[in-house]
Structure formats: structure tokens, C-alpha cells
PDB file of C-alpha atoms in Angstrom:
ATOM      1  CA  UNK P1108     116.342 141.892  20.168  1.00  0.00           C
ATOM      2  CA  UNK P1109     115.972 144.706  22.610  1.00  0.00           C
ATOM      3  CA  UNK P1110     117.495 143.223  25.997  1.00  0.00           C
ATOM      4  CA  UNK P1111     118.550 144.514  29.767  1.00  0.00           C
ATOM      5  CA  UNK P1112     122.064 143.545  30.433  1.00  0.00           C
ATOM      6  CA  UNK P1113     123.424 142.693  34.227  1.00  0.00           C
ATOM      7  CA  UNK P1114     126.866 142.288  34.706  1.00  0.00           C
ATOM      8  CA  UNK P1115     128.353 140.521  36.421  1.00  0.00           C
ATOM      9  CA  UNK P1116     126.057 137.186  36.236  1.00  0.00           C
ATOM     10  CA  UNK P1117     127.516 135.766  39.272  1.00  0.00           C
ATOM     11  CA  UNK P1118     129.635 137.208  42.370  1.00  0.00           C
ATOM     12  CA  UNK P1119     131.187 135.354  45.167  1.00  0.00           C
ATOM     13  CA  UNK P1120     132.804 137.857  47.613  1.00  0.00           C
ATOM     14  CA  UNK P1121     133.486 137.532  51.544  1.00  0.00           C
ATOM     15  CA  UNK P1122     132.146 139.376  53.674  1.00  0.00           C
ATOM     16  CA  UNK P1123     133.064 143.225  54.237  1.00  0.00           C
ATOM     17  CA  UNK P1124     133.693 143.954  50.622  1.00  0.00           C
ATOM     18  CA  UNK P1125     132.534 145.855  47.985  1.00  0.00           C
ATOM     19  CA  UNK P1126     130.168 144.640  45.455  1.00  0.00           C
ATOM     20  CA  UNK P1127     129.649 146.801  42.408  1.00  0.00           C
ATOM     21  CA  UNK P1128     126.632 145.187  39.753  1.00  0.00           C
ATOM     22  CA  UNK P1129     125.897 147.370  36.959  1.00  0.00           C
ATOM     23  CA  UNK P1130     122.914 147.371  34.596  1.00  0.00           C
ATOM     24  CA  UNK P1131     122.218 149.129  31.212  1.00  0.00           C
ATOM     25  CA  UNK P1132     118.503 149.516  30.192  1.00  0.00           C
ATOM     26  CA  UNK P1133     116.735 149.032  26.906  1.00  0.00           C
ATOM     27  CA  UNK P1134     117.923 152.206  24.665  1.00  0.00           C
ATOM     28  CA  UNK P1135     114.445 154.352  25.247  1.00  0.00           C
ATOM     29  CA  UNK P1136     113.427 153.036  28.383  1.00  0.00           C
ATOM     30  CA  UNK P1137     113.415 156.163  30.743  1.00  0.00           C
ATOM     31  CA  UNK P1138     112.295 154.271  34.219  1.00  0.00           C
ATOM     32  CA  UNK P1139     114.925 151.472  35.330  1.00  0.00           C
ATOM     33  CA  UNK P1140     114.464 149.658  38.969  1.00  0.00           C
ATOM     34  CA  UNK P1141     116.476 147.287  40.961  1.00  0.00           C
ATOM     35  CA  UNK P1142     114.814 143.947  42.354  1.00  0.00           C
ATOM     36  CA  UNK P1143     116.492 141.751  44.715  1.00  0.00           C
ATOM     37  CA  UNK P1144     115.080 138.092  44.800  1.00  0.00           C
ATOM     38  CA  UNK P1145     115.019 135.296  47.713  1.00  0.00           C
ATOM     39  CA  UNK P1146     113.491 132.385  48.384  1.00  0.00           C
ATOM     40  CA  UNK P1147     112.521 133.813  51.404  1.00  0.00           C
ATOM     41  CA  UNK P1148     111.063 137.248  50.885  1.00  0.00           C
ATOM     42  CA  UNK P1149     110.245 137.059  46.857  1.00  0.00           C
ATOM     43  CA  UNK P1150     111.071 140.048  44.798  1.00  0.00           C
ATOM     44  CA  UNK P1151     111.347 143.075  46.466  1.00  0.00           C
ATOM     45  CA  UNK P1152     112.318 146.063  45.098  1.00  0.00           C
ATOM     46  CA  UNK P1153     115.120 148.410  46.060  1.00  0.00           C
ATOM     47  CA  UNK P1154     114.910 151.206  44.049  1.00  0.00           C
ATOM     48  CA  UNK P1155     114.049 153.109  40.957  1.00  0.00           C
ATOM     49  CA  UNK P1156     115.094 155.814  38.876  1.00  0.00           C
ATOM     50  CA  UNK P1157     112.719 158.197  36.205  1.00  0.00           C
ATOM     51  CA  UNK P1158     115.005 159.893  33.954  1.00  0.00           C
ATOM     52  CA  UNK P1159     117.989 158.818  35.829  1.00  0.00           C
ATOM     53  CA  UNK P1160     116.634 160.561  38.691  1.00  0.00           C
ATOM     54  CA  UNK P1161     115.976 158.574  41.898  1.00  0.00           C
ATOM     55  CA  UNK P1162     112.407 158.531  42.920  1.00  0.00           C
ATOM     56  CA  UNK P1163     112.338 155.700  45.142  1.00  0.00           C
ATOM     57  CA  UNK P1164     114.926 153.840  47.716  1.00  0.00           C
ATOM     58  CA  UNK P1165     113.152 153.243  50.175  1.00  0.00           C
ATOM     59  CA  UNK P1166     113.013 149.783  49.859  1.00  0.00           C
ATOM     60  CA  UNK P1167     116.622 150.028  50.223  1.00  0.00           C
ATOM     61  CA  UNK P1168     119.224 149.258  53.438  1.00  0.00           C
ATOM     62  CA  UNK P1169     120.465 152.756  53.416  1.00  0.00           C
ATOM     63  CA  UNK P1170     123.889 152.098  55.696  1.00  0.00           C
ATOM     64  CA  UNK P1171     124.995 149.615  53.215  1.00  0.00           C
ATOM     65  CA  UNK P1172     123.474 150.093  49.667  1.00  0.00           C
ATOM     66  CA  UNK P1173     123.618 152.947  47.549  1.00  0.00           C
ATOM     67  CA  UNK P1174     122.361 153.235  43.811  1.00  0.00           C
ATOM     68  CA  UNK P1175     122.884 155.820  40.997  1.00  0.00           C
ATOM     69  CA  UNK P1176     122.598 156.363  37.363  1.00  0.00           C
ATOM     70  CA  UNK P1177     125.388 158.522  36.409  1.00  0.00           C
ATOM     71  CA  UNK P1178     124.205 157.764  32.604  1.00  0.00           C
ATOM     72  CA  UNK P1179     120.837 156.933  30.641  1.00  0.00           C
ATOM     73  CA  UNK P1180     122.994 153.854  29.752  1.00  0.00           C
ATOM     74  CA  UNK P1181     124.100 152.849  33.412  1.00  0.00           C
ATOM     75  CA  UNK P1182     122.617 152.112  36.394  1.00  0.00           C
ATOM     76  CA  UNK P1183     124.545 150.908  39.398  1.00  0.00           C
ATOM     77  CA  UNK P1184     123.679 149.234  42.662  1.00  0.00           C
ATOM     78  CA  UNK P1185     126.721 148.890  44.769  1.00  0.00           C
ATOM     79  CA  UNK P1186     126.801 147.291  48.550  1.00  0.00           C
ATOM     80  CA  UNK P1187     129.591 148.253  50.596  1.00  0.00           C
ATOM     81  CA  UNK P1188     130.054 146.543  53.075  1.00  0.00           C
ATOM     82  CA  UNK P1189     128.688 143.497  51.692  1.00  0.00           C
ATOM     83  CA  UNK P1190     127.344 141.147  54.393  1.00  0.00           C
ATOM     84  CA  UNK P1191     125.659 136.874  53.912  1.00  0.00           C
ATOM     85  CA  UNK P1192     122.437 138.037  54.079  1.00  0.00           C
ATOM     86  CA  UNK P1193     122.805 140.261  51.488  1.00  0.00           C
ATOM     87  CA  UNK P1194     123.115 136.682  49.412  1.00  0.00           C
ATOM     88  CA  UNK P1195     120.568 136.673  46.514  1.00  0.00           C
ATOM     89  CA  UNK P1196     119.860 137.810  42.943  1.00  0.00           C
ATOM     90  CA  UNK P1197     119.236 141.381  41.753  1.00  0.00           C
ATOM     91  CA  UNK P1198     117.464 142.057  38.897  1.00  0.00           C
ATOM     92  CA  UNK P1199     117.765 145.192  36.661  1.00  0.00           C
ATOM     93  CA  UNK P1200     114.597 145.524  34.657  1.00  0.00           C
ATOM     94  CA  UNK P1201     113.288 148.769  32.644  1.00  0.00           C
ATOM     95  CA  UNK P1202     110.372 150.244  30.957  1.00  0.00           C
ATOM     96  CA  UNK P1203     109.545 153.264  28.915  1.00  0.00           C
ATOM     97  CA  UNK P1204     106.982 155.458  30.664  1.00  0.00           C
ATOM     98  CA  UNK P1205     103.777 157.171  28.449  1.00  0.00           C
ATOM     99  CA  UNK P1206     104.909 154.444  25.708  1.00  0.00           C
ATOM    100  CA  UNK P1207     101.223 153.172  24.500  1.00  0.00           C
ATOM    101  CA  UNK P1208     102.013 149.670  24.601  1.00  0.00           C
ATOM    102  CA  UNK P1209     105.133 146.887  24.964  1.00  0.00           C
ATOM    103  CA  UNK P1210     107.450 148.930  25.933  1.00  0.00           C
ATOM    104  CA  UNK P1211     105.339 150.420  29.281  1.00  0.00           C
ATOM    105  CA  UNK P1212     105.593 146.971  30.530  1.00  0.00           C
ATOM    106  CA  UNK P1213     108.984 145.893  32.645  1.00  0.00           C
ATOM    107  CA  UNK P1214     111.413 144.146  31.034  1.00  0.00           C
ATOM    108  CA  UNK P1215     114.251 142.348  33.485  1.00  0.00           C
ATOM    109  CA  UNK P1216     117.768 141.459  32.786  1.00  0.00           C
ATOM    110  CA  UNK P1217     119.371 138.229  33.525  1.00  0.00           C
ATOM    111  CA  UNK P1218     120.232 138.516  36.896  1.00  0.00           C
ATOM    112  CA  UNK P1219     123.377 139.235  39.227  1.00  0.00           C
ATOM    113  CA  UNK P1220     123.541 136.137  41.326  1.00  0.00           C
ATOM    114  CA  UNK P1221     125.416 137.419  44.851  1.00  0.00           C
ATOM    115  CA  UNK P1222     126.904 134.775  47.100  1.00  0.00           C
ATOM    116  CA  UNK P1223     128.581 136.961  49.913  1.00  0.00           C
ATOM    117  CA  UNK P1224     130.467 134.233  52.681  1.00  0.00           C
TER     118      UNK P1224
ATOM    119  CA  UNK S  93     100.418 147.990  51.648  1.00  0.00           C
ATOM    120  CA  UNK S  94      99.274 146.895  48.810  1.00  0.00           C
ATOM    121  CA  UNK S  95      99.121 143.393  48.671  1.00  0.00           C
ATOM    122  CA  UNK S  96      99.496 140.155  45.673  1.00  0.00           C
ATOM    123  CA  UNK S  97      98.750 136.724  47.197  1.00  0.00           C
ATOM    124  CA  UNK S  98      99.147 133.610  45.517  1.00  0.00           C
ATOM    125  CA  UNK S  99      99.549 130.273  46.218  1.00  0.00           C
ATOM    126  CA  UNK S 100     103.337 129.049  46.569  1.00  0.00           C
ATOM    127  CA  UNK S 101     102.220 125.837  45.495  1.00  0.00           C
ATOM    128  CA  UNK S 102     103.732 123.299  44.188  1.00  0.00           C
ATOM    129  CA  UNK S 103     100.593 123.066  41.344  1.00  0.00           C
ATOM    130  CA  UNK S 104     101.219 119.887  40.149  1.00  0.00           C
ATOM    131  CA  UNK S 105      99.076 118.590  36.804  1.00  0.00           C
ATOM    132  CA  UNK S 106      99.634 116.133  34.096  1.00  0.00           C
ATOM    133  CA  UNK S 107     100.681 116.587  30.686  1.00  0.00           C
ATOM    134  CA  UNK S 108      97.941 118.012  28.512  1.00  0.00           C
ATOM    135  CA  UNK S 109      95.864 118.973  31.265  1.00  0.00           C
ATOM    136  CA  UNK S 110      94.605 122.376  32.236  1.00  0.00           C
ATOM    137  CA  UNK S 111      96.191 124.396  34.993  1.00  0.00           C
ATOM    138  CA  UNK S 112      94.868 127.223  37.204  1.00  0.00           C
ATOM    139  CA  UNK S 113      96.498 129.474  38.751  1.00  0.00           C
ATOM    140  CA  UNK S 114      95.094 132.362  41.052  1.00  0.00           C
ATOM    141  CA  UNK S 115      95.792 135.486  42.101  1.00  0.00           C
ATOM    142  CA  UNK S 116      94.240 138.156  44.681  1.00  0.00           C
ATOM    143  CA  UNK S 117      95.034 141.289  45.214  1.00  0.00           C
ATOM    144  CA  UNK S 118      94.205 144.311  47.855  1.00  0.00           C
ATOM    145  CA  UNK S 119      94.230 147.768  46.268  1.00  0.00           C
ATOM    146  CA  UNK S 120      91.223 148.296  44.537  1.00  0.00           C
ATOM    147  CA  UNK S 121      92.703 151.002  42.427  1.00  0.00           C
ATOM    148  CA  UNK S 122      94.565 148.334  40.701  1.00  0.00           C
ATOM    149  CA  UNK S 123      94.407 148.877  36.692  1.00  0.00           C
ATOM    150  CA  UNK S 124      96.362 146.789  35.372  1.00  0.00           C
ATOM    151  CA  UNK S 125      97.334 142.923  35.800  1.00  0.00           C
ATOM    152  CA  UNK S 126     100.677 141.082  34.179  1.00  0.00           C
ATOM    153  CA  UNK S 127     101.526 136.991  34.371  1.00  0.00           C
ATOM    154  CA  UNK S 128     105.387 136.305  34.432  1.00  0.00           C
ATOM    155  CA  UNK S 129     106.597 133.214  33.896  1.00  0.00           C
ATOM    156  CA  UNK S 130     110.488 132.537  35.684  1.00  0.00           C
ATOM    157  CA  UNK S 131     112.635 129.345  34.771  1.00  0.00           C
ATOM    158  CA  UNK S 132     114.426 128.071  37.705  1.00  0.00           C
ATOM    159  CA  UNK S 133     117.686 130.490  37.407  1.00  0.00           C
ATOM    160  CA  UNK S 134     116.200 132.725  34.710  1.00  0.00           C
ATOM    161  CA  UNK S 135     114.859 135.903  35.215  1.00  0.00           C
ATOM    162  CA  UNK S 136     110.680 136.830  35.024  1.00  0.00           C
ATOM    163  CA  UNK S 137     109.711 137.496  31.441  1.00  0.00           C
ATOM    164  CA  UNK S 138     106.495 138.631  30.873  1.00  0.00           C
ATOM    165  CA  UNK S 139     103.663 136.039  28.998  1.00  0.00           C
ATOM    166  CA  UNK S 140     100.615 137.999  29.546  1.00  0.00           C
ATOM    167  CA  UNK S 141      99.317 141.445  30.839  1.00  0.00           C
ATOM    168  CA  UNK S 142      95.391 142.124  31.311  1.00  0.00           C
ATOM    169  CA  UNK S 143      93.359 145.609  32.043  1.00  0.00           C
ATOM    170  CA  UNK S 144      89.547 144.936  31.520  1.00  0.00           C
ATOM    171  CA  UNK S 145      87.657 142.808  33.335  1.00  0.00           C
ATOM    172  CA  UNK S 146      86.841 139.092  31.549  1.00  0.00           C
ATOM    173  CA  UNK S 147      89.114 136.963  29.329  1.00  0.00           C
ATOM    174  CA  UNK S 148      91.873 137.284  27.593  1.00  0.00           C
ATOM    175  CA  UNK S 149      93.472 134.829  24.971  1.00  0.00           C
ATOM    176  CA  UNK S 150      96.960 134.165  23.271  1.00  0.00           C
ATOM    177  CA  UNK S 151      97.684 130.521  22.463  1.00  0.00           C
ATOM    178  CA  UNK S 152      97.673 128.216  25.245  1.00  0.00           C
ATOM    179  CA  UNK S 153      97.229 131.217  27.996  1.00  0.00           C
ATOM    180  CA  UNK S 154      93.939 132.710  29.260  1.00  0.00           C
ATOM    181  CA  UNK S 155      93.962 135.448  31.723  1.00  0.00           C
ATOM    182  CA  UNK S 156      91.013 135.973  33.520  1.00  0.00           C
ATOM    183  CA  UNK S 157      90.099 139.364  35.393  1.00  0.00           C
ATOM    184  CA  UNK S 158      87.814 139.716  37.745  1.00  0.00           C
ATOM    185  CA  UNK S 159      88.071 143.263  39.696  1.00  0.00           C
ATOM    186  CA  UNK S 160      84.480 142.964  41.743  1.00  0.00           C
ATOM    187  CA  UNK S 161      86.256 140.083  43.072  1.00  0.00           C
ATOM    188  CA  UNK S 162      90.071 141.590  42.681  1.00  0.00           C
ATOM    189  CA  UNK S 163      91.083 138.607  41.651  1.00  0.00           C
ATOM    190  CA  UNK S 164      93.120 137.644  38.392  1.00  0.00           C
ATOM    191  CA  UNK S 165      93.559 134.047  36.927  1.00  0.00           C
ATOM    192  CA  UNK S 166      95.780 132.374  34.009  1.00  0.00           C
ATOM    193  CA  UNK S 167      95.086 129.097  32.843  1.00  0.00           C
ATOM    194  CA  UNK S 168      97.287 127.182  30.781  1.00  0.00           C
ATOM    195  CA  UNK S 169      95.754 124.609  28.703  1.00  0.00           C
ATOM    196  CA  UNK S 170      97.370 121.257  26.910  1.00  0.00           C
ATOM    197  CA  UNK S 171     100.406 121.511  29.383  1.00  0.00           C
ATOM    198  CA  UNK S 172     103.485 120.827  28.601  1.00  0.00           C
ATOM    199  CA  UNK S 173     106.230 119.719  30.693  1.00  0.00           C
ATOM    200  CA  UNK S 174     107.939 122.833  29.289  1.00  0.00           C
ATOM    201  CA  UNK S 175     105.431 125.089  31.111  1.00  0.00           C
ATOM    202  CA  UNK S 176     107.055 123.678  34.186  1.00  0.00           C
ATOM    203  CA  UNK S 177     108.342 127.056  36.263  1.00  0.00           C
ATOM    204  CA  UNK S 178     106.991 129.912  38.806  1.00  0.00           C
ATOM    205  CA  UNK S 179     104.631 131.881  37.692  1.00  0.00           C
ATOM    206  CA  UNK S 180     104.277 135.456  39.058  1.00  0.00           C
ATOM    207  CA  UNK S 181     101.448 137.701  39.143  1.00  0.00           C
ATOM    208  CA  UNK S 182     101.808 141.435  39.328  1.00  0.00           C
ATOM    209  CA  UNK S 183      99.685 143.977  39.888  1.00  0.00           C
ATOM    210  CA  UNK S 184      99.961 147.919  39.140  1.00  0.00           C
ATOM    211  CA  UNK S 185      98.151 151.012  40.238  1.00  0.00           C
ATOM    212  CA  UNK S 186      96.430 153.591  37.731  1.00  0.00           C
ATOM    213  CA  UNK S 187      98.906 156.375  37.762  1.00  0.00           C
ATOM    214  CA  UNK S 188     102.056 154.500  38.882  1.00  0.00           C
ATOM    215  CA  UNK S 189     104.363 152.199  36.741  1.00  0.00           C
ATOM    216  CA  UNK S 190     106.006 150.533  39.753  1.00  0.00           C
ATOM    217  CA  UNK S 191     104.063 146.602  39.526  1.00  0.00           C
ATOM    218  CA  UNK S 192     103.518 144.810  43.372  1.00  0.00           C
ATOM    219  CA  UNK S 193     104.564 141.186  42.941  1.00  0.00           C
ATOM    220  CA  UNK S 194     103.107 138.476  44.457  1.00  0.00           C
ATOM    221  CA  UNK S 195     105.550 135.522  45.718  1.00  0.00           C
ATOM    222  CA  UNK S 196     104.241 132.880  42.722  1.00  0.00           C
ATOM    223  CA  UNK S 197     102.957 129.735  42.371  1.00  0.00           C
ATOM    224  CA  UNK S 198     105.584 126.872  41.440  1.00  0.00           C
ATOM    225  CA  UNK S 199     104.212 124.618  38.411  1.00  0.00           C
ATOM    226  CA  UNK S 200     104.861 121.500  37.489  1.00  0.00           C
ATOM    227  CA  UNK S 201     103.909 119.437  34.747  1.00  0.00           C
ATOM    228  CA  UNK S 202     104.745 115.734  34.689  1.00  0.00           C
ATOM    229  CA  UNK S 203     104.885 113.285  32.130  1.00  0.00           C
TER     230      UNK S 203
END
């Protein structure tokens, strides 16, 4: 069963540090994006990356966030320095661009659930 | 800005009724119209996607298009206390593969 994985599933970190959360797309899926979730503010999204190239960040806090694919297999999303309100869940999720059907639709991972004090 | 607006709810119904739950949207060049359903702590996974205007059936879900109207619909009939989550509409552009969420309506179906 073809799946995103998000690692790690939860983070608690103070405030100041460095959070790293990593994703790895469906195998195929050329497109991958980052969400961030809140009660507050929904799903919005952060990025996104076409052939591991980055298309769109400007969703993005760009002092403090930063996000890359140095791999069709990787995708990272890394906040340094982390602050509270950066408190939330990010969601990888992926699709496969010009696919017909299924796979042109997003897929997300599990989550990264950040709880920065 | 292209906008999704739905109700936050909660859309409360009993068991084995019908629910409704709405959806409008703003850009008119909207092609193409997805339902997500997200568990409390689970991530969105997707339970139906729609692209011509009128009805569309699988099991228990309908999704309804309407884009004179830009509005989309899913109705859930014979609910079960298992459809209880938040339900997320999404809406994409022709020509772009990036969807526009709205904020979802929270379901709940008692006993």
C-alpha cells in the first residue's frame, strides 16, 4: 500500500532550537508539498517542490523556515529557530503530475505533530 | 485569492440520517472538486473527487457539483457514528495541481 511517510510523528522542543521533519513521497510522485495545520488558520501550505525543484515558498516564514529536496526520496522542512507559535502539525503529502487518474490526486502522510515551549 | 468556504459547524445528525455538507468557492476557473475526510489526529485522506457538473455516487457518498452556482456538496446517507470527523473540501484550478482548502465542517453523528 503506496503511503507518504513523516518522521518524526511527534516533536516537543523549546524554544530557539532546531527542528528537522523529513518526508519521503510515494515512489513516482514527482510534486511533494508541505502543509502546516491549526485550529486557528486551517491548512495552509508552505511550500512545494516539481521534480525536486522548488516552485513555491511563499507561503513560507522565510527568516525561520527553509525547505529542500536534496533527493526524489526526501523532502525536508526544517525551522531554525523554532519559536511557540510555530506549534502545529505539518503534513507531507504528494502527487504524480500528468498521471490520468489516482495518482494526480494528493496523498498526505501522517503528520509531524510540533509542540515548541 | 482564491477562496473555499464552508461551514465550521459542528453538523450534528442522528444515526442513519442524511447529512449535508456545503461548499462554495470563488475562482470560477475551478475544474476540479475533492471531499477529504480527517479523523481527529489523522491526517486528510481523500473519499471523493468531482469534475463535471451534477452527481456523483460511490456507496454512501454523493458529491454534488454545481459550477453556475460554484458550489460543491457531499451528502452522506445512513450515517454512521463512524462518519463522525471534519470533512474538507478542496478546490483546484485547470492548469495547476496545487488544491485551495477550505477550513471544514466538523460532523458528528450520534447514537
Amino acid at each position: 500500500d503506496a503511503r507518504v511517510t513523516q518522521t518524526p510523528r511527534h516533536k516537543v522542543t523549546e524554544m530557539g532550537q532546531e527542528v528537522t521533519m523529513r518526508c519521503q513521497p510515494i515512489l513516482g510522485h514527482n510534486t511533494v508539498f508541505w502543509y502546516r495545520q491549526t485550529m486557528m488558520q486551517g491548512l495552509e501550505l508552505l511550500a512545494y517542490f516539481r521534480n525536486r525543484a522548488p516552485l513555491d515558498d511563499s507561503g513560507m516564514p522565510k527568516d525561520r523556515f527553509s525547505a529542500e529536496m536534496p533527493d526524489a526520496t526526501l523532502a525536508t522542512l526544517k525551522i531554525q529557530p523554532s519559536e511557540p507559535r510555530d506549534s502545529a502539525v505539518y503534513f507531507c503529502a504528494s502527487l504524480r503530475t500528468g498521471a490520468i487518474s489516482g495518482a494526480n490526486v494528493l496523498t498526505f502522510g501522517a503528520g509531524s505533530r510540533l509542540t515548541v515551549l | 485569492q482564491k477562496e473555499v468556504e464552508q461551514n465550521s459547524g459542528p453538523l450534528s445528525v442522528p444515526e442513519g440520517a442524511i447529512a449535508s455538507l456545503n461548499c462554495t468557492y470563488s475562482d470560477r476557473g475551478s475544474q476540479s472538486f475533492f471531499w477529504y475526510r480527517q479523523y481527529s489526529g489523522k491526517s486528510p485522506e481523500l473519499i471523493m473527487s468531482i469534475y463535471s457538473n451534477g452527481d456523483k455516487e460511490d456507496g454512501r457518498f454523493t458529491a454534488q457539483l454545481n459550477k453556475a452556482s460554484q458550489y460543491v456538496s457531499l451528502l452522506i446517507r445512513d450515517s454512521q457514528p463512524s462518519d463522525s470527523a471534519t470533512y474538507l473540501c478542496a478546490v483546484r484550478s485547470g492548469g495547476s495541481y496545487i488544491p485551495t482548502f477550505g477550513r471544514g465542517t466538523s460532523l458528528i453523528v450520534h447514537p
